[in-house]
Short mmCIF file of C-alpha atoms in Angstrom, two decimals:
data_model
loop_
_atom_site.label_atom_id
_atom_site.label_comp_id
_atom_site.label_asym_id
_atom_site.label_seq_id
_atom_site.Cartn_x
_atom_site.Cartn_y
_atom_site.Cartn_z
CA MET A 1 155.25 97.76 123.63
CA LYS A 2 158.96 97.16 123.05
CA LEU A 3 160.65 95.59 126.06
CA VAL A 4 164.37 95.60 126.83
CA LEU A 5 165.56 93.50 129.77
CA ASN A 6 169.01 94.25 131.17
CA GLY A 7 170.77 91.98 133.68
CA HIS A 8 167.94 89.42 133.88
CA ASP A 9 165.39 87.41 131.91
CA GLU A 10 162.30 87.85 134.09
CA ARG A 11 159.98 87.98 131.10
CA TYR A 12 157.02 86.53 132.94
CA VAL A 13 156.99 89.21 135.63
CA VAL A 14 157.40 92.06 133.16
CA GLU A 15 154.84 90.71 130.70
CA GLN A 16 152.24 90.12 133.40
CA SER A 17 152.71 93.69 134.65
CA LEU A 18 152.48 95.01 131.10
CA MET A 19 149.22 93.20 130.34
CA ALA A 20 147.62 94.19 133.66
CA LEU A 21 148.59 97.86 133.52
CA PHE A 22 148.33 98.46 129.77
CA PRO A 23 145.45 96.32 128.43
CA GLY A 24 145.84 95.73 124.73
CA GLU A 25 149.61 96.19 124.71
CA LEU A 26 151.64 93.16 123.64
CA PRO A 27 155.32 92.52 124.43
CA VAL A 28 157.77 92.97 121.57
CA TYR A 29 161.44 92.14 122.09
CA GLU A 30 163.15 94.44 119.63
CA PRO A 31 165.74 97.25 119.99
CA ILE A 32 164.32 100.68 120.74
CA CYS A 33 164.79 103.00 117.78
CA PRO A 34 164.77 106.81 117.57
CA GLY A 35 161.19 107.98 117.35
CA ASP A 36 159.73 105.01 119.25
CA ASP A 37 157.35 106.22 121.95
CA ASP A 38 156.02 102.89 123.26
CA TRP A 39 158.71 101.03 125.21
CA ALA A 40 160.10 99.97 128.57
CA VAL A 41 163.62 99.21 129.75
CA VAL A 42 163.81 97.07 132.91
CA THR A 43 167.27 96.78 134.48
CA LEU A 44 168.31 94.55 137.37
CA ALA A 45 171.59 94.96 139.23
CA GLU A 46 172.53 92.51 141.98
CA GLU A 47 174.07 94.07 145.09
CA THR A 48 175.70 92.59 148.21
CA GLU A 49 172.54 92.30 150.32
CA GLY A 50 169.88 92.94 147.74
CA CYS A 51 169.12 94.23 144.27
CA ARG A 52 168.54 97.50 142.45
CA ILE A 53 165.84 97.76 139.80
CA THR A 54 165.34 100.59 137.34
CA VAL A 55 162.36 100.92 135.03
CA GLU A 56 162.31 103.49 132.25
CA LEU A 57 158.98 103.60 130.47
CA ALA A 58 157.40 105.59 127.64
CA LEU A 59 153.88 105.51 126.24
CA GLY A 60 152.00 107.88 123.99
CA GLY A 61 154.40 110.77 124.36
CA LYS A 62 154.72 110.48 128.15
CA SER A 63 157.67 108.95 129.96
CA ALA A 64 158.78 108.11 133.49
CA ALA A 65 161.66 106.44 135.30
CA ARG A 66 161.70 104.72 138.69
CA THR A 67 164.48 103.07 140.70
CA LEU A 68 163.90 100.74 143.63
CA THR A 69 166.37 99.03 145.97
CA ALA A 70 165.18 95.87 147.68
CA PRO A 71 166.86 93.70 150.35
CA LEU A 72 166.99 89.94 149.71
CA SER A 73 167.04 87.30 152.44
CA GLY A 74 166.17 83.68 153.18
CA THR A 75 166.35 80.73 150.80
CA ASP A 76 167.00 81.04 147.08
CA PHE A 77 163.28 80.43 146.49
CA GLU A 78 162.37 83.24 148.88
CA LYS A 79 164.93 85.59 147.34
CA GLU A 80 163.52 84.90 143.89
CA GLY A 81 160.05 85.87 145.11
CA GLN A 82 161.37 89.05 146.72
CA ARG A 83 163.23 90.01 143.56
CA ARG A 84 160.17 89.49 141.39
CA HIS A 85 157.97 91.44 143.78
CA ALA A 86 160.38 94.37 143.68
CA MET A 87 160.49 94.30 139.88
CA ALA A 88 156.70 94.28 139.61
CA ARG A 89 156.46 97.12 142.13
CA CYS A 90 158.98 99.26 140.27
CA PHE A 91 157.21 98.64 136.94
CA PHE A 92 153.88 99.55 138.51
CA LEU A 93 155.20 102.83 139.93
CA ALA A 94 156.60 103.88 136.56
CA ALA A 95 153.36 102.92 134.82
CA ARG A 96 151.30 104.87 137.32
CA ASP A 97 153.50 107.92 136.73
CA VAL A 98 152.78 107.68 133.01
CA THR A 99 149.04 106.95 133.16
CA GLY A 100 148.05 108.73 136.37
CA ALA A 101 145.73 105.79 137.13
CA THR A 102 145.67 102.96 139.67
CA PRO A 103 143.90 99.73 138.60
CA PRO A 104 141.46 98.16 141.10
CA TRP A 105 143.97 95.46 142.05
CA GLY A 106 146.98 97.77 142.05
CA MET A 107 150.20 96.02 141.09
CA LEU A 108 148.79 92.52 141.59
CA THR A 109 148.90 90.52 138.37
CA GLY A 110 148.30 86.94 139.49
CA VAL A 111 145.24 84.74 139.41
CA ARG A 112 144.79 84.78 143.21
CA PRO A 113 144.89 88.34 144.56
CA ASP A 114 143.70 87.38 148.04
CA LYS A 115 146.64 85.06 148.71
CA PRO A 116 148.71 87.75 150.49
CA VAL A 117 145.78 88.32 152.84
CA THR A 118 145.46 84.62 153.65
CA TRP A 119 149.20 84.40 154.36
CA ALA A 120 149.08 87.46 156.58
CA LEU A 121 146.12 86.11 158.58
CA ALA A 122 147.83 82.72 158.93
CA GLU A 123 150.91 84.48 160.33
CA GLY A 124 148.78 86.09 163.03
CA LYS A 125 148.10 89.53 161.59
CA SER A 126 144.73 91.05 162.38
CA PRO A 127 142.14 91.46 159.60
CA GLU A 128 142.74 95.22 159.60
CA GLU A 129 146.51 94.75 159.37
CA ALA A 130 146.08 92.29 156.48
CA ARG A 131 143.79 94.66 154.59
CA LYS A 132 146.09 97.65 155.09
CA MET A 133 149.05 95.57 153.95
CA LEU A 134 147.29 94.89 150.66
CA GLU A 135 146.67 98.60 150.13
CA LYS A 136 150.15 99.77 151.15
CA GLU A 137 152.33 97.03 149.67
CA TYR A 138 150.32 96.28 146.53
CA PHE A 139 148.38 99.54 145.98
CA VAL A 140 145.02 97.75 145.94
CA THR A 141 141.98 100.01 146.24
CA PRO A 142 140.05 99.94 149.55
CA GLU A 143 137.02 98.32 147.88
CA ARG A 144 139.08 95.44 146.49
CA SER A 145 141.15 95.01 149.67
CA ALA A 146 137.92 94.62 151.67
CA LEU A 147 136.73 91.99 149.16
CA ALA A 148 140.07 90.15 149.38
CA LEU A 149 139.86 90.17 153.17
CA GLU A 150 136.51 88.37 153.10
CA THR A 151 137.65 85.69 150.65
CA GLY A 152 141.04 85.43 152.37
CA GLU A 153 139.32 84.71 155.67
CA THR A 154 137.32 81.94 154.00
CA ALA A 155 140.55 80.47 152.62
CA LEU A 156 141.98 80.43 156.14
CA ARG A 157 138.91 78.48 157.29
CA ALA A 158 139.53 76.05 154.43
CA ILE A 159 143.15 75.55 155.47
CA ARG A 160 142.07 74.62 158.98
CA ARG A 161 139.80 71.84 157.68
CA LEU A 162 142.64 70.23 155.71
CA SER A 163 145.56 67.99 156.62
CA PRO A 164 148.85 67.41 154.72
CA ARG A 165 147.64 64.32 152.82
CA ASP A 166 144.22 65.63 151.81
CA ILE A 167 143.48 65.97 148.10
CA ASP A 168 140.59 66.96 145.81
CA ILE A 169 139.54 65.14 142.64
CA TYR A 170 138.68 66.85 139.35
CA VAL A 171 137.14 65.03 136.39
CA GLY A 172 136.98 66.84 133.04
CA ILE A 173 134.37 66.29 130.33
CA PRO A 174 135.63 68.28 127.31
CA PHE A 175 132.41 68.28 125.28
CA CYS A 176 129.70 70.93 124.84
CA PRO A 177 126.52 71.20 122.74
CA THR A 178 128.01 74.26 121.01
CA ARG A 179 131.10 76.41 121.53
CA CYS A 180 130.47 79.78 123.20
CA VAL A 181 132.07 82.84 121.62
CA TYR A 182 134.11 83.65 124.74
CA CYS A 183 135.47 80.13 125.22
CA SER A 184 139.07 79.06 124.68
CA PHE A 185 138.97 75.86 126.72
CA VAL A 186 139.91 72.55 125.15
CA SER A 187 136.32 71.47 124.55
CA GLN A 188 134.61 70.16 121.46
CA SER A 189 131.07 70.36 120.13
CA VAL A 190 129.42 66.95 120.32
CA GLU A 191 128.04 67.66 116.86
CA LYS A 192 131.60 67.44 115.50
CA SER A 193 133.00 64.79 117.83
CA PHE A 194 130.07 62.53 118.75
CA ALA A 195 132.02 59.40 117.85
CA LEU A 196 134.70 60.26 120.40
CA VAL A 197 132.37 60.35 123.40
CA PRO A 198 131.94 56.58 124.05
CA PRO A 199 135.68 55.74 123.85
CA TYR A 200 136.43 58.86 125.93
CA VAL A 201 134.11 57.66 128.69
CA GLU A 202 135.75 54.23 128.59
CA ALA A 203 139.26 55.74 128.81
CA LEU A 204 138.19 58.07 131.62
CA ALA A 205 136.74 55.21 133.68
CA ALA A 206 140.00 53.28 133.25
CA GLU A 207 142.04 56.31 134.33
CA LEU A 208 139.84 56.74 137.43
CA ARG A 209 140.31 53.10 138.41
CA ALA A 210 144.10 53.38 138.10
CA GLY A 211 144.08 56.67 140.00
CA GLY A 212 142.04 55.24 142.84
CA GLU A 213 144.55 52.43 143.32
CA MET A 214 147.41 54.95 143.37
CA VAL A 215 145.65 57.15 145.94
CA ARG A 216 145.02 54.20 148.25
CA ARG A 217 148.66 53.09 148.05
CA ALA A 218 149.85 56.63 148.79
CA GLY A 219 147.59 56.91 151.84
CA LEU A 220 145.80 60.05 150.63
CA ARG A 221 142.38 61.27 151.69
CA VAL A 222 139.80 62.60 149.22
CA ARG A 223 137.93 65.66 150.50
CA SER A 224 136.09 67.05 147.46
CA PHE A 225 134.98 65.84 144.03
CA TYR A 226 134.26 68.17 141.10
CA MET A 227 133.19 67.21 137.58
CA GLY A 228 133.55 70.10 135.14
CA GLY A 229 134.12 70.76 131.49
CA GLY A 230 133.07 71.55 128.91
CA THR A 231 129.57 70.50 129.91
CA PRO A 232 129.45 67.18 131.82
CA THR A 233 125.72 66.76 131.17
CA THR A 234 126.51 66.56 127.46
CA LEU A 235 127.02 62.88 128.31
CA THR A 236 124.02 60.59 128.31
CA ALA A 237 122.60 59.41 131.63
CA GLU A 238 124.22 56.01 131.05
CA GLN A 239 127.63 57.53 130.31
CA MET A 240 127.45 59.72 133.42
CA ASP A 241 126.57 56.64 135.44
CA THR A 242 129.65 54.87 134.05
CA VAL A 243 131.99 57.70 135.04
CA LEU A 244 130.49 58.21 138.51
CA THR A 245 130.45 54.47 139.19
CA ALA A 246 134.14 54.27 138.29
CA PHE A 247 134.85 57.13 140.69
CA GLU A 248 132.81 55.73 143.57
CA SER A 249 134.18 52.21 143.24
CA SER A 250 137.80 53.36 142.98
CA PHE A 251 138.17 55.80 145.87
CA ASP A 252 137.55 55.74 149.61
CA LEU A 253 134.98 58.53 149.97
CA THR A 254 134.51 58.34 153.73
CA ASP A 255 135.80 61.90 154.18
CA CYS A 256 134.64 63.34 150.84
CA THR A 257 132.32 66.09 152.08
CA GLU A 258 131.02 67.35 148.74
CA ARG A 259 130.39 66.10 145.21
CA THR A 260 129.81 68.74 142.56
CA VAL A 261 128.82 68.38 138.91
CA GLU A 262 128.51 71.25 136.45
CA ALA A 263 125.17 70.64 134.76
CA GLY A 264 125.91 73.83 132.87
CA ARG A 265 123.70 74.24 129.83
CA PRO A 266 119.96 73.96 130.48
CA ASP A 267 119.51 72.25 127.12
CA THR A 268 121.52 69.26 128.42
CA ILE A 269 119.61 68.80 131.70
CA THR A 270 117.07 65.97 131.80
CA PRO A 271 115.23 64.11 134.59
CA GLU A 272 117.21 60.95 133.78
CA LYS A 273 120.56 62.69 134.21
CA LEU A 274 119.54 64.40 137.44
CA ALA A 275 118.35 61.07 138.81
CA VAL A 276 121.76 59.55 138.02
CA LEU A 277 123.53 62.42 139.83
CA ARG A 278 121.37 62.03 142.93
CA SER A 279 121.85 58.24 142.94
CA HIS A 280 125.62 58.81 143.14
CA GLY A 281 125.45 61.24 146.04
CA VAL A 282 126.05 64.42 144.04
CA ASP A 283 124.94 67.22 146.35
CA ARG A 284 125.80 70.30 144.28
CA VAL A 285 125.04 71.17 140.66
CA SER A 286 125.66 74.23 138.54
CA VAL A 287 123.20 75.66 136.05
CA ASN A 288 125.14 78.33 134.22
CA PRO A 289 123.03 80.76 132.19
CA GLN A 290 125.76 83.47 131.89
CA THR A 291 122.86 85.82 131.03
CA LEU A 292 119.06 85.80 131.02
CA GLU A 293 118.87 88.10 128.00
CA ASP A 294 117.76 86.12 124.94
CA ARG A 295 119.54 88.53 122.58
CA VAL A 296 122.82 88.02 124.44
CA LEU A 297 122.36 84.24 124.59
CA ALA A 298 122.06 84.20 120.82
CA ALA A 299 125.11 86.45 120.44
CA ILE A 300 127.32 84.15 122.52
CA GLY A 301 126.32 81.01 120.63
CA ARG A 302 123.84 79.42 123.02
CA ARG A 303 120.92 77.42 121.63
CA HIS A 304 118.55 77.99 124.49
CA THR A 305 116.47 80.81 125.92
CA ALA A 306 116.05 82.36 129.32
CA GLU A 307 112.81 80.45 129.68
CA ASP A 308 114.74 77.19 129.18
CA ILE A 309 116.97 78.21 132.10
CA ARG A 310 113.94 78.77 134.32
CA ARG A 311 112.51 75.36 133.38
CA ALA A 312 115.88 73.70 134.09
CA MET A 313 116.08 75.33 137.52
CA ASP A 314 112.55 74.17 138.32
CA LEU A 315 113.55 70.64 137.32
CA VAL A 316 116.73 70.72 139.40
CA GLY A 317 114.70 71.93 142.38
CA ARG A 318 112.52 68.80 142.26
CA TYR A 319 115.53 66.52 142.86
CA GLY A 320 116.53 67.99 146.20
CA PHE A 321 120.17 68.92 145.63
CA ALA A 322 121.59 70.55 148.74
CA HIS A 323 123.27 73.34 146.75
CA VAL A 324 122.74 74.90 143.34
CA ASN A 325 125.08 77.36 141.62
CA MET A 326 124.37 79.80 138.80
CA ASP A 327 127.02 81.70 136.79
CA LEU A 328 126.74 85.12 135.19
CA ILE A 329 129.30 86.99 133.08
CA ALA A 330 129.60 90.77 133.14
CA GLY A 331 130.65 92.22 129.79
CA LEU A 332 129.21 89.74 127.27
CA PRO A 333 128.70 90.79 123.63
CA GLU A 334 125.46 92.73 123.08
CA ASP A 335 124.81 93.03 126.82
CA THR A 336 124.06 96.28 128.63
CA ALA A 337 124.17 97.38 132.25
CA GLU A 338 120.38 97.16 132.34
CA GLY A 339 120.44 93.66 130.82
CA PHE A 340 122.96 92.46 133.37
CA ARG A 341 120.79 93.85 136.18
CA ARG A 342 117.78 91.96 134.86
CA SER A 343 119.85 88.76 134.65
CA LEU A 344 121.11 89.02 138.23
CA ASP A 345 117.68 89.93 139.57
CA GLY A 346 116.25 86.94 137.69
CA CYS A 347 118.82 84.54 139.14
CA LEU A 348 117.96 85.71 142.64
CA THR A 349 114.38 84.54 142.15
CA MET A 350 115.35 80.98 141.16
CA GLY A 351 116.64 79.61 144.45
CA ALA A 352 120.38 79.20 143.80
CA ASP A 353 122.40 79.49 147.01
CA ASN A 354 125.62 80.11 145.03
CA ILE A 355 125.94 82.80 142.35
CA THR A 356 129.27 83.35 140.63
CA VAL A 357 129.79 86.70 138.92
CA HIS A 358 132.49 86.48 136.26
CA THR A 359 134.07 89.34 134.36
CA LEU A 360 134.51 88.65 130.66
CA ALA A 361 138.08 87.66 129.78
CA LEU A 362 139.08 88.21 126.16
CA LYS A 363 140.90 84.92 125.64
CA LYS A 364 143.16 84.15 122.72
CA GLY A 365 141.42 81.80 120.33
CA SER A 366 137.91 82.83 121.37
CA ARG A 367 135.47 83.83 118.65
CA ILE A 368 135.06 87.24 120.30
CA LEU A 369 138.59 88.06 119.22
CA THR A 370 138.78 86.11 115.98
CA GLU A 371 135.49 87.58 114.74
CA GLY A 372 135.92 91.04 116.28
CA LEU A 373 132.62 90.99 118.19
CA ARG A 374 131.56 94.15 120.02
CA VAL A 375 131.68 93.98 123.81
CA PRO A 376 130.74 96.51 126.51
CA GLY A 377 133.50 98.87 127.59
CA PRO A 378 135.17 98.95 131.03
CA GLU A 379 132.81 101.68 132.23
CA THR A 380 129.78 99.49 131.55
CA VAL A 381 131.42 96.47 133.20
CA THR A 382 132.17 98.65 136.23
CA GLU A 383 128.50 99.58 136.40
CA MET A 384 127.51 95.90 136.24
CA LEU A 385 129.85 94.85 139.06
CA ASP A 386 128.96 97.87 141.17
CA TYR A 387 125.34 96.77 140.95
CA ALA A 388 126.04 93.12 141.72
CA ALA A 389 127.88 93.41 145.04
CA PRO A 390 125.31 95.39 147.10
CA VAL A 391 122.36 93.51 145.60
CA LEU A 392 123.90 90.14 146.45
CA ARG A 393 124.78 91.27 149.96
CA GLY A 394 121.26 92.55 150.43
CA ALA A 395 119.92 89.13 149.42
CA GLY A 396 122.05 87.39 152.07
CA TYR A 397 125.05 86.32 150.00
CA HIS A 398 128.71 86.89 150.87
CA PRO A 399 131.87 86.57 148.74
CA TYR A 400 133.81 83.40 149.54
CA TYR A 401 136.34 82.96 146.71
CA LEU A 402 137.74 85.05 143.90
CA TYR A 403 140.23 84.82 141.09
CA ARG A 404 141.45 86.79 138.12
CA GLN A 405 142.33 85.93 134.54
CA LYS A 406 144.42 87.47 131.81
CA TYR A 407 142.79 90.05 129.55
CA MET A 408 139.87 90.69 131.89
CA SER A 409 137.67 93.63 131.01
CA GLY A 410 138.49 96.55 133.30
CA SER A 411 141.12 94.46 135.14
CA PHE A 412 138.50 93.23 137.61
CA GLU A 413 137.84 89.72 138.97
CA ASN A 414 135.54 86.70 139.18
CA THR A 415 133.78 86.33 142.52
CA GLY A 416 131.87 83.43 143.99
CA TRP A 417 129.00 84.47 146.25
CA CYS A 418 127.01 82.16 148.50
CA ARG A 419 124.60 82.09 151.38
CA PRO A 420 126.08 81.14 154.79
CA GLY A 421 127.05 77.46 154.93
CA ALA A 422 126.81 76.95 151.15
CA GLU A 423 130.52 77.33 150.30
CA CYS A 424 131.91 74.99 147.66
CA TRP A 425 135.20 74.04 149.30
CA TYR A 426 136.64 72.70 146.06
CA ASN A 427 136.43 76.23 144.62
CA VAL A 428 138.27 77.63 147.63
CA ASP A 429 140.90 74.87 147.61
CA ILE A 430 141.78 75.25 143.94
CA MET A 431 141.63 79.04 143.75
CA SER A 432 143.70 79.53 146.90
CA GLU A 433 145.96 76.55 146.06
CA LEU A 434 145.47 74.96 149.47
CA CYS A 435 145.75 71.26 148.61
CA SER A 436 146.65 69.03 145.69
CA ILE A 437 144.16 68.58 142.87
CA LEU A 438 144.35 65.22 141.10
CA SER A 439 142.84 65.73 137.63
CA PHE A 440 141.40 63.15 135.26
CA GLY A 441 140.46 63.51 131.62
CA ALA A 442 141.70 65.34 128.54
CA GLY A 443 143.25 68.70 129.32
CA GLY A 444 143.50 67.82 133.01
CA SER A 445 145.97 69.85 135.06
CA THR A 446 147.13 68.02 138.18
CA LYS A 447 148.44 70.36 140.84
CA MET A 448 150.71 69.06 143.61
CA VAL A 449 150.74 71.38 146.62
CA GLU A 450 153.18 71.02 149.49
CA PHE A 451 150.76 71.65 152.33
CA GLY A 452 151.27 74.89 154.23
CA THR A 453 153.74 76.31 151.70
CA ASN A 454 153.68 78.07 148.37
CA HIS A 455 155.57 75.22 146.68
CA ILE A 456 153.54 73.81 143.79
CA GLN A 457 154.30 71.37 140.97
CA ARG A 458 152.12 70.59 137.97
CA VAL A 459 151.72 67.82 135.42
CA PHE A 460 149.32 67.93 132.49
CA ASN A 461 147.28 65.31 130.70
CA VAL A 462 147.19 65.46 126.93
CA LYS A 463 144.87 68.20 125.66
CA TYR A 464 142.57 66.68 123.08
CA PRO A 465 140.05 63.85 123.50
CA LYS A 466 141.35 61.78 120.58
CA GLU A 467 144.93 61.97 121.85
CA TYR A 468 143.73 61.23 125.39
CA ILE A 469 141.98 58.07 124.21
CA GLU A 470 145.07 56.92 122.31
CA ARG A 471 147.70 57.72 124.98
CA PRO A 472 146.70 56.27 128.38
CA GLU A 473 150.39 55.93 129.26
CA LYS A 474 150.64 59.72 129.67
CA CYS A 475 147.97 59.69 132.39
CA LEU A 476 149.67 56.79 134.14
CA ALA A 477 152.96 58.70 134.08
CA ASN A 478 151.25 61.71 135.67
CA GLN A 479 149.77 59.50 138.39
CA ALA A 480 153.24 58.10 139.08
CA ALA A 481 154.58 61.65 139.41
CA PHE A 482 151.75 62.44 141.85
CA ALA A 483 152.59 59.41 143.98
CA ALA A 484 156.31 60.23 143.91
CA PHE A 485 155.55 63.77 145.11
CA TYR A 486 153.92 62.41 148.25
CA GLU A 487 156.71 59.92 148.87
CA THR A 488 159.03 62.88 149.49
CA LEU A 489 156.76 64.52 152.10
#
């Protein structure tokens, strides 16, 4: 779709609205020519006490125009947010006029659609007022507003357990046995990068030791630990022991209430590795099948079967972890609504107290897109998700966090479900952006959150393992930025 921006350069807002409301459309910044029927003109005019926004939009022979006047008040930061909200709202109204449809999450385009609910509850609004606000101000459907209310209430509980100098720790292991067709993360197959693993572990342990010293000097308190990837259990038992020992010996873990490791692929889970995790106090592991359909597992590039998943879950059960998570993805290549039902029903028999239901996101760089693999349509994904929610509720699970991604099938969401008392607070903290996340490892994204506000800064480690090994000074610079952030608070 051709985009013309007049009086502003709010490309991010317009592009996010475009991708959410017109899946498959890409922004093109070229003049509109006679005969073009796929374009939008977004105009911003500043006024004395506010702004006026006009959106003219055409698609497939239909066109619409909307104008919206919005007051602006408060700080410059607050005014910027109000201006962007008004622009997104005006674009949404024009798009709805053209398509006649309202997406499940209305005009919301961000990763965290329950944030407005959490803010409203924190300000003293009742749950019903917060839910109605989401429907009226953001055009969210009643089903999704009710979901956001539940996860927003959990986020409010998470806020109340935190203090201004609380942080979470993330450790990234960017290696996997094979690369899944839907993946675009910075991870490498150990088959192609085996030689990098030992020096990576050494560099990671050194970064953890330096980070622990910085955290102690800054007077910060660690509340949660999460090791993800990639697939952390791609490491040997000895390598995992090295990383976890570096973590334990470098940080004061008196108030660290949970330690999570993504075991991930069942073909990487062994008794030796599970014993190492338990010896280091890990109390939560993830076994992530994504599907229990062997045909779908083969289609997405996994080298294991559903029976391997069952054996892995039996093995995990013998080691007495307090919590176990399983992940499923709705919309995988070659899957069907019936296959997804069988997968979910199968997971419910295996004893996991956390089940995360993802919606497939068609990520740039994934093999799904580069190879043009066939995936279920939005109607089928809708059927999958419509089955999941009541079945999980009936089995005693409730939704406790959610997030969205770009290019999600059907414009839906990822939802974490758990039994009462089994919440992974790291998931809530990072998805609701409640406290700072100090990240270690290649591709790490450190997030600095000014507690109780929406002010966030980020610094990024280098992406690739080889570069990470060769450039420890970049990680040290990021740690210095993290410490400096807290010196100002």
